[in-house]
């Protein structure tokens, strides 16, 4: 019997355990009240975006695609195409981006929370 013909070896797992992704495991947890409030705030912000263009500030570059997809799903591809989504981790970044803009600017609520967290981490490292 060759190595290619051997059945896959499973160590430490019962033979009938099915493999599942981490995302599936996360789906089993119910959202907390705080998570529901936050998702509601994001939903209201997306629904209040004008259809003729706006700028949305998010906390991280990894969120840009997620927000673009969410806006396209909730408001349609036309609104998503007119909306510019920009990551601004710091207040200086946000000011540089929004300076001299004529479009309305919307900020996701998590931007402030993330900045507070970053400040707290920096304070902890200074001690």
PDB file of C-alpha atoms in Angstrom:
ATOM      1  CA  UNK A   1       0.000   0.000   0.000  1.00  0.00           C
ATOM      2  CA  UNK A   2       1.382   3.392  -1.013  1.00  0.00           C
ATOM      3  CA  UNK A   3       1.166   6.591   1.004  1.00  0.00           C
ATOM      4  CA  UNK A   4      -1.346   8.067  -1.465  1.00  0.00           C
ATOM      5  CA  UNK A   5      -3.687   5.109  -0.935  1.00  0.00           C
ATOM      6  CA  UNK A   6      -3.690   5.355   2.861  1.00  0.00           C
ATOM      7  CA  UNK A   7      -6.780   6.841   4.541  1.00  0.00           C
ATOM      8  CA  UNK A   8      -6.258  10.235   6.197  1.00  0.00           C
ATOM      9  CA  UNK A   9      -4.975   9.987   9.743  1.00  0.00           C
ATOM     10  CA  UNK A  10      -6.996  11.773  12.432  1.00  0.00           C
ATOM     11  CA  UNK A  11      -5.307  12.173  15.773  1.00  0.00           C
ATOM     12  CA  UNK A  12      -7.235  13.091  18.901  1.00  0.00           C
ATOM     13  CA  UNK A  13     -10.619  13.253  17.173  1.00  0.00           C
ATOM     14  CA  UNK A  14     -13.316  10.628  17.175  1.00  0.00           C
ATOM     15  CA  UNK A  15     -13.781   8.963  13.815  1.00  0.00           C
ATOM     16  CA  UNK A  16     -17.313  10.259  13.318  1.00  0.00           C
ATOM     17  CA  UNK A  17     -16.496  13.921  14.044  1.00  0.00           C
ATOM     18  CA  UNK A  18     -17.168  16.015  10.990  1.00  0.00           C
ATOM     19  CA  UNK A  19     -14.818  18.833  10.120  1.00  0.00           C
ATOM     20  CA  UNK A  20     -16.299  22.305  10.330  1.00  0.00           C
ATOM     21  CA  UNK A  21     -14.956  25.758   9.810  1.00  0.00           C
ATOM     22  CA  UNK A  22     -14.413  28.289  12.575  1.00  0.00           C
ATOM     23  CA  UNK A  23     -17.113  30.452  10.994  1.00  0.00           C
ATOM     24  CA  UNK A  24     -19.662  27.667  11.462  1.00  0.00           C
ATOM     25  CA  UNK A  25     -18.719  27.432  15.124  1.00  0.00           C
ATOM     26  CA  UNK A  26     -19.208  31.169  15.531  1.00  0.00           C
ATOM     27  CA  UNK A  27     -22.699  30.976  14.041  1.00  0.00           C
ATOM     28  CA  UNK A  28     -23.867  28.946  17.024  1.00  0.00           C
ATOM     29  CA  UNK A  29     -23.346  31.823  19.465  1.00  0.00           C
ATOM     30  CA  UNK A  30     -26.229  34.235  19.821  1.00  0.00           C
ATOM     31  CA  UNK A  31     -25.410  37.926  19.471  1.00  0.00           C
ATOM     32  CA  UNK A  32     -25.276  39.916  22.676  1.00  0.00           C
ATOM     33  CA  UNK A  33     -27.418  42.993  23.298  1.00  0.00           C
ATOM     34  CA  UNK A  34     -24.392  45.231  22.684  1.00  0.00           C
ATOM     35  CA  UNK A  35     -23.690  43.527  19.349  1.00  0.00           C
ATOM     36  CA  UNK A  36     -27.317  44.010  18.323  1.00  0.00           C
ATOM     37  CA  UNK A  37     -27.146  47.719  19.230  1.00  0.00           C
ATOM     38  CA  UNK A  38     -23.942  48.165  17.249  1.00  0.00           C
ATOM     39  CA  UNK A  39     -25.265  46.370  14.200  1.00  0.00           C
ATOM     40  CA  UNK A  40     -28.413  48.487  14.426  1.00  0.00           C
ATOM     41  CA  UNK A  41     -26.324  51.660  14.427  1.00  0.00           C
ATOM     42  CA  UNK A  42     -24.408  50.495  11.360  1.00  0.00           C
ATOM     43  CA  UNK A  43     -27.680  49.545   9.647  1.00  0.00           C
ATOM     44  CA  UNK A  44     -29.164  52.989  10.306  1.00  0.00           C
ATOM     45  CA  UNK A  45     -26.028  54.691   9.005  1.00  0.00           C
ATOM     46  CA  UNK A  46     -26.059  52.667   5.788  1.00  0.00           C
ATOM     47  CA  UNK A  47     -29.768  53.298   5.251  1.00  0.00           C
ATOM     48  CA  UNK A  48     -29.252  57.051   5.731  1.00  0.00           C
ATOM     49  CA  UNK A  49     -26.558  57.300   3.036  1.00  0.00           C
ATOM     50  CA  UNK A  50     -27.622  59.606   0.204  1.00  0.00           C
ATOM     51  CA  UNK A  51     -27.979  58.005  -3.210  1.00  0.00           C
ATOM     52  CA  UNK A  52     -25.912  60.689  -4.947  1.00  0.00           C
ATOM     53  CA  UNK A  53     -22.645  60.029  -3.096  1.00  0.00           C
ATOM     54  CA  UNK A  54     -21.003  60.201   0.301  1.00  0.00           C
ATOM     55  CA  UNK A  55     -17.811  59.318   2.143  1.00  0.00           C
ATOM     56  CA  UNK A  56     -17.857  56.641   4.854  1.00  0.00           C
ATOM     57  CA  UNK A  57     -15.002  56.554   7.368  1.00  0.00           C
ATOM     58  CA  UNK A  58     -14.116  53.116   8.775  1.00  0.00           C
ATOM     59  CA  UNK A  59     -11.444  52.152  11.317  1.00  0.00           C
ATOM     60  CA  UNK A  60      -9.386  49.680   9.302  1.00  0.00           C
ATOM     61  CA  UNK A  61      -8.457  48.974   5.660  1.00  0.00           C
ATOM     62  CA  UNK A  62      -9.753  45.425   6.137  1.00  0.00           C
ATOM     63  CA  UNK A  63     -13.271  46.846   6.650  1.00  0.00           C
ATOM     64  CA  UNK A  64     -13.430  48.733   3.351  1.00  0.00           C
ATOM     65  CA  UNK A  65     -14.483  45.726   1.264  1.00  0.00           C
ATOM     66  CA  UNK A  66     -16.901  44.502   3.918  1.00  0.00           C
ATOM     67  CA  UNK A  67     -18.652  47.872   4.036  1.00  0.00           C
ATOM     68  CA  UNK A  68     -18.734  48.133   0.239  1.00  0.00           C
ATOM     69  CA  UNK A  69     -20.387  44.707   0.000  1.00  0.00           C
ATOM     70  CA  UNK A  70     -22.831  45.525   2.801  1.00  0.00           C
ATOM     71  CA  UNK A  71     -23.846  48.810   1.175  1.00  0.00           C
ATOM     72  CA  UNK A  72     -24.304  47.062  -2.166  1.00  0.00           C
ATOM     73  CA  UNK A  73     -26.470  44.402  -0.527  1.00  0.00           C
ATOM     74  CA  UNK A  74     -28.601  46.786   1.521  1.00  0.00           C
ATOM     75  CA  UNK A  75     -28.857  49.803  -0.780  1.00  0.00           C
ATOM     76  CA  UNK A  76     -27.966  48.444  -4.203  1.00  0.00           C
ATOM     77  CA  UNK A  77     -24.895  48.632  -6.435  1.00  0.00           C
ATOM     78  CA  UNK A  78     -25.701  52.174  -7.603  1.00  0.00           C
ATOM     79  CA  UNK A  79     -25.413  53.632  -4.093  1.00  0.00           C
ATOM     80  CA  UNK A  80     -22.309  51.509  -3.403  1.00  0.00           C
ATOM     81  CA  UNK A  81     -20.681  52.854  -6.571  1.00  0.00           C
ATOM     82  CA  UNK A  82     -21.362  56.473  -5.505  1.00  0.00           C
ATOM     83  CA  UNK A  83     -20.094  55.938  -1.952  1.00  0.00           C
ATOM     84  CA  UNK A  84     -16.408  56.251  -1.174  1.00  0.00           C
ATOM     85  CA  UNK A  85     -15.284  54.136   1.787  1.00  0.00           C
ATOM     86  CA  UNK A  86     -12.017  55.175   3.420  1.00  0.00           C
ATOM     87  CA  UNK A  87     -10.027  53.802   6.355  1.00  0.00           C
ATOM     88  CA  UNK A  88      -8.865  56.414   8.860  1.00  0.00           C
ATOM     89  CA  UNK A  89      -7.339  54.812  11.953  1.00  0.00           C
ATOM     90  CA  UNK A  90      -6.414  58.168  13.496  1.00  0.00           C
ATOM     91  CA  UNK A  91      -8.053  61.573  13.776  1.00  0.00           C
ATOM     92  CA  UNK A  92      -5.213  63.068  11.722  1.00  0.00           C
ATOM     93  CA  UNK A  93      -5.991  60.610   8.910  1.00  0.00           C
ATOM     94  CA  UNK A  94      -9.659  61.509   9.039  1.00  0.00           C
ATOM     95  CA  UNK A  95      -8.964  65.235   8.927  1.00  0.00           C
ATOM     96  CA  UNK A  96      -6.625  64.806   5.972  1.00  0.00           C
ATOM     97  CA  UNK A  97      -9.245  62.802   4.087  1.00  0.00           C
ATOM     98  CA  UNK A  98     -12.234  65.027   4.838  1.00  0.00           C
ATOM     99  CA  UNK A  99     -10.501  68.373   4.319  1.00  0.00           C
ATOM    100  CA  UNK A 100     -12.128  70.324   1.469  1.00  0.00           C
ATOM    101  CA  UNK A 101     -14.754  67.674   0.725  1.00  0.00           C
ATOM    102  CA  UNK A 102     -18.116  68.688  -0.625  1.00  0.00           C
ATOM    103  CA  UNK A 103     -19.664  65.230  -0.104  1.00  0.00           C
ATOM    104  CA  UNK A 104     -21.396  64.337   3.173  1.00  0.00           C
ATOM    105  CA  UNK A 105     -19.176  62.373   5.555  1.00  0.00           C
ATOM    106  CA  UNK A 106     -20.454  59.463   7.646  1.00  0.00           C
ATOM    107  CA  UNK A 107     -18.368  57.769  10.322  1.00  0.00           C
ATOM    108  CA  UNK A 108     -18.983  54.223  11.455  1.00  0.00           C
ATOM    109  CA  UNK A 109     -19.522  54.105  15.215  1.00  0.00           C
ATOM    110  CA  UNK A 110     -16.710  51.598  15.671  1.00  0.00           C
ATOM    111  CA  UNK A 111     -14.110  54.182  14.574  1.00  0.00           C
ATOM    112  CA  UNK A 112     -14.346  55.985  17.919  1.00  0.00           C
ATOM    113  CA  UNK A 113     -14.286  52.730  19.885  1.00  0.00           C
ATOM    114  CA  UNK A 114     -11.210  51.534  18.017  1.00  0.00           C
ATOM    115  CA  UNK A 115      -9.410  54.839  18.599  1.00  0.00           C
ATOM    116  CA  UNK A 116     -10.178  54.657  22.330  1.00  0.00           C
ATOM    117  CA  UNK A 117      -8.823  51.116  22.407  1.00  0.00           C
ATOM    118  CA  UNK A 118      -5.641  52.184  20.602  1.00  0.00           C
ATOM    119  CA  UNK A 119      -5.151  55.051  23.082  1.00  0.00           C
ATOM    120  CA  UNK A 120      -5.586  52.659  26.017  1.00  0.00           C
ATOM    121  CA  UNK A 121      -3.025  50.246  24.561  1.00  0.00           C
ATOM    122  CA  UNK A 122      -0.546  53.082  24.083  1.00  0.00           C
ATOM    123  CA  UNK A 123      -1.101  54.232  27.667  1.00  0.00           C
ATOM    124  CA  UNK A 124      -0.502  50.704  28.932  1.00  0.00           C
ATOM    125  CA  UNK A 125       2.778  50.492  27.028  1.00  0.00           C
ATOM    126  CA  UNK A 126       3.931  53.821  28.467  1.00  0.00           C
ATOM    127  CA  UNK A 127       3.559  52.620  32.067  1.00  0.00           C
TER     128      UNK A 127
END
